[in-house]
Amino acid sequence: MATSIALKTFTGLRQSSPETTVISHRPTTLTYRPLRISAGKFSPKVTGRNLRVAVIGGGPAGGAAAETLAKGGIETFLIERKMDNCKPCGGAIPLCMVGEFDLPLDIIDRRVTKMKMISPSNVAVDIGQTLKPHEYIGMVRREVLDDYLRTRASDSGASVINGLFLKMDKPVDKTAPYVLHYTKYDGKTGASGKRETLEVDAVIGADGANSRVAKSIGAGDYEYAIAFQERIKIPDEKMRYYEDLAEMYVGDDVSPDFYGWVFPKCDHVAVGTGTVTHKGDIKKFQLATRLRAKDKILGGKIIRVEAHPIPEHPRPKRLADRVALVGDAAGYVTKCSGEGIYFAAKSGRMCAEAIVEGSEKGKRMIDEGDLRKYLEKWDKAYWPTYKVLDVLQKVFYRSNPAREAFVEMCADEYVQKMTFDSYLYKKVAPGNPLEDIKLAVNTIGSLVRANALRREMDKISV
Amino acid sequence: MSMALLSSPQSHFPTVNSLSKTHLTPKPTLSLRPKRHFLLLSTRVSDNGSGVVVVEDDNKEVVEEPAAIAAVVESEEKVESSDDSLETNGSPAMAAGAPVEVLVGKYENPKWVGGTWDLKQFQKDGTTDWDAVIDAEVKRRKWLEDNPESSNNDFPVVFDTSIVPWWAWVKRFHLPEAELLNGRAAMVGFFMAYFVDSLTGVGLVDQMGNFFCKTLLFVAVAGVLLIRKNEDIDNLKKLIDETTFYDKQWQATWQDENSSSSKKDF
């Protein structure tokens, strides 16, 4: 099995090759800045006013962060450049998000309760039989969700500003404010907006995959996938098939390292694919995805074409001083499934909670240590999820035989139950050890068989 | 004889296979056309069990196919002119048969029934000929890899490789390789035992009692198992890097913090 994933040396911020990065508990001499970790408890009180925090970016991460900050008594500013932004996005949210964020059920356009996985040789497996009646994957329109979260933030006391963040001036000392420069739009279309500044004590960067906040703190780059999607309006009788069903197509023709999908939206379907390593061929992959779904979307009309970058891993630096990154800006998108909405909102909330706690509800100045607590909590809570999905991607998206084995494994009920439990509730469910062993044996068996078939295939093509 | 028959379909697809290799080179403008080419060529190619591939091509397809695709895509650029030029490349190599109905070429095989292999048609001497089932599945997958097809709800594919019993896999795939590896281990072992004996005078039975020799034995067995081709050494190194790569990316943000915070390594 040749490794088909090209390994780029990870040139992070520190420019150290992977062999020399140290495990952090060893005392290291690689510090590049003087270290000042002191608990917020010893920070000076903020007199005469509450702590001011700006949240740049009004998507799920920004909206959730702003709401939690405002509820915690912090003076919050949410800066968003396009209030009606129709983000290109899969739009799938897990069940736990509805509960955790108190989302009203009417912003969910569809409840997906069935999924179909289709292998390179068109073996189709239905999954979802293990779902209980109240369990589903919610499909939302991003503009509806984002707007709802922003409105809730402003109702809790945050000031929502329609503006485009340009740059920020770093503070001169531990208590001086950050000065943000942004272009304020006053709502009139076509107006170019005017330059304004805003002084805040801390910044949460929630401005997405091309985050300017990340650039201004020198957070470093990440590898990203290009997701390309076409929204297709299909005839009603074909739409009925996709009523509560989403499809995933895997194969080298569809994507060398990701998958192609057909997700149902409010009244149309989104057909798309993505890739990290072969971005130039994305149109070809899209054609292949359309071909594989052809019978089911025949007669459809493309109403919109969109593409967006998806981060593949967190940025080398996720915070600096009193600036923290959350959501896509930090790179919190899982591998294998490419899920980001829930993690964006959750990280926004966690970061805001850390700020509220560290500042004792806005009474004290915070410092980097308080924000580090958010990172600690985040890594501890979700690292297993990310790692498991990374392993799954490395094992099952490697090659066509691996994908065939993947689809074969999905037919197993135990796999379906574990997958959905982990996805819907965002906890890596421990499961039954005996079943786990059986699953491991079956997985290895599937992989071995598929690879054996592959070798035979190579023989007849010579 | 089946090999000769198998080689003939390959000669029908010289342009197809070479074009399929361009899929992986970043030439976005060119790559769209070969894909169309597949759709045009892959009209009724039926594969009967003996491996003979019968190709029926129809020049009418040039007009029919783009129309079918246009029904799906309305804003696609028209590449019919380039299709024509590619079609003329392909058609001399094809056996131009009778005009055929408008159907994208689908994989068809009389033994492929209801989305899976009909085991009753693979009987040999009263028992199922699993080797033939494996061969048939290999050909089907190869066909689909070169000519991806739409997945259809009316004809779902439900084949699962686990219907072929484990001993059929072992007999066909594991045993020849096991023979090879055991042979290598035996050759290395015999030579090393002789070499060590000639140098130190320690016989084979005494060698086995020595810890250093046991280590050497372990290394030899592991080497024979893991390194089967020269490229495997690099592949193994890359695999080891890969397993920890993601962890390093996540820990990067903690690199500028020293020992004050613990439990960062997950």
XYZ file of C-alpha atoms in Angstrom, chain A residues 2-3 5 7-8 10 14 18 21-25 33 35 37 116 118 121-124 241 253 280-281 284 287 290-292 294-296 298-302 312-314 316-318 332 335 372 375-376 378-379 383 386-387 390 394 398 400 404 408 449 452-457 460-461, chain B residues 23-28 31-32 35 39 68 71-76 104 106 134-135 137-142 144-145 148-153 157 159-162 169 172-173 177 235 238-239 241-243 245-259 261 263-266:
140
model
C 1.945 3.012 -1.122
C 1.346 6.155 0.887
C -0.756 11.357 0.695
C 3.736 14.817 3.131
C 4.682 18.455 3.095
C 5.241 21.260 8.272
C 8.691 28.238 14.334
C 8.979 17.929 12.680
C 9.652 20.082 17.619
C 9.735 19.263 21.278
C 7.086 17.750 23.459
C 5.990 20.699 25.457
C 6.516 19.378 28.938
C 9.168 35.741 23.287
C 7.003 34.248 28.690
C 1.877 33.613 32.104
C -25.987 6.569 1.432
C -21.308 4.897 -2.517
C -17.511 0.480 -7.830
C -20.925 1.856 -6.946
C -21.560 -0.463 -4.031
C -24.222 1.515 -2.194
C -35.689 10.850 -2.953
C -12.605 9.927 -9.857
C -6.261 22.291 -9.992
C -8.436 19.362 -10.979
C -12.858 17.507 -13.226
C -17.901 16.567 -13.314
C -22.190 14.861 -11.243
C -21.725 11.821 -13.413
C -21.991 9.460 -10.493
C -26.438 11.579 -12.861
C -29.458 9.337 -12.733
C -30.670 11.022 -9.608
C -31.012 14.325 -14.325
C -33.035 17.241 -15.517
C -31.646 19.552 -12.898
C -30.610 23.117 -13.406
C -27.563 24.666 -11.799
C -7.186 20.954 7.320
C -5.579 21.485 10.696
C -5.188 24.205 13.321
C 0.540 26.907 14.346
C -0.420 29.696 16.683
C -3.977 30.054 17.885
C -11.045 23.690 13.784
C -10.733 15.636 8.891
C -4.648 29.615 27.183
C -7.105 26.298 24.408
C -6.463 23.749 27.138
C -10.699 22.806 23.883
C -7.805 20.471 23.191
C -8.635 16.203 20.651
C -10.124 15.090 15.844
C -7.531 12.387 16.159
C -7.712 11.949 11.239
C -5.610 8.357 6.670
C -6.002 6.573 0.870
C -9.797 3.029 -3.996
C -14.231 0.040 -0.954
C -18.179 -2.283 3.223
C -9.562 -8.234 0.465
C -5.866 -8.064 -2.948
C -8.479 -7.288 -5.586
C -6.582 -4.124 -6.400
C -3.382 -6.001 -7.046
C -5.216 -8.317 -9.383
C -6.637 -5.272 -11.132
C -4.745 -7.229 -15.851
C -4.019 -3.690 -16.907
C -6.202 12.574 -14.936
C -3.508 13.052 -12.386
C -1.540 15.746 -14.138
C -2.698 19.274 -13.407
C -4.017 20.259 -16.783
C -7.503 21.415 -16.027
C -8.724 17.052 -18.632
C -12.354 17.895 -19.290
C -13.719 12.585 -19.606
C -18.704 8.768 -22.118
C -28.146 14.271 -22.101
C -30.119 18.354 -19.419
C -28.142 18.186 -16.200
C -25.958 21.176 -16.783
C -27.186 24.277 -18.442
C -24.283 26.531 -17.894
C -21.550 24.153 -19.067
C -24.376 5.546 -21.502
C -23.020 0.480 -18.353
C -12.790 -12.980 -7.668
C -11.705 -12.634 -11.292
C -15.140 -8.780 -9.516
C -11.629 -7.653 -10.430
C -12.701 -7.058 -14.017
C -15.808 -5.229 -12.904
C -13.865 -2.896 -10.634
C -11.276 -2.268 -13.297
C -15.685 0.940 -13.374
C -12.434 2.617 -12.460
C -17.132 5.554 -13.766
C -20.848 5.081 -13.864
C -23.729 6.781 -12.287
C -25.114 5.033 -9.258
C -28.709 4.135 -9.837
C -31.373 3.472 -7.244
C -25.086 -2.663 -6.177
C -21.991 -6.896 -3.605
C -19.882 -7.504 -0.513
C -16.463 -9.121 -0.742
C -17.129 -11.119 2.396
C -8.682 -15.515 -0.151
C -5.202 -17.336 -3.656
C -3.422 -14.376 -2.130
C 3.241 -14.584 -0.722
C 7.179 4.034 2.764
C 6.746 8.115 5.746
C 4.060 6.114 7.510
C 5.943 10.383 10.212
C 2.344 10.456 9.124
C 0.998 8.935 12.296
C 2.058 14.595 11.968
C -1.414 15.680 12.970
C -0.491 15.605 16.647
C 2.413 17.940 15.971
C 0.184 20.339 14.104
C -2.152 20.516 17.083
C 0.633 20.947 19.590
C 2.262 23.723 17.610
C 0.383 26.373 19.490
C 1.891 25.142 22.741
C 5.478 25.306 21.509
C 6.077 28.758 22.854
C 5.016 27.817 26.332
C 7.499 26.239 28.657
C 7.038 23.774 31.450
C 1.514 24.042 31.872
C -0.412 17.498 30.199
C -0.165 18.885 26.698
C 1.053 15.767 24.988
C -1.941 13.741 23.942
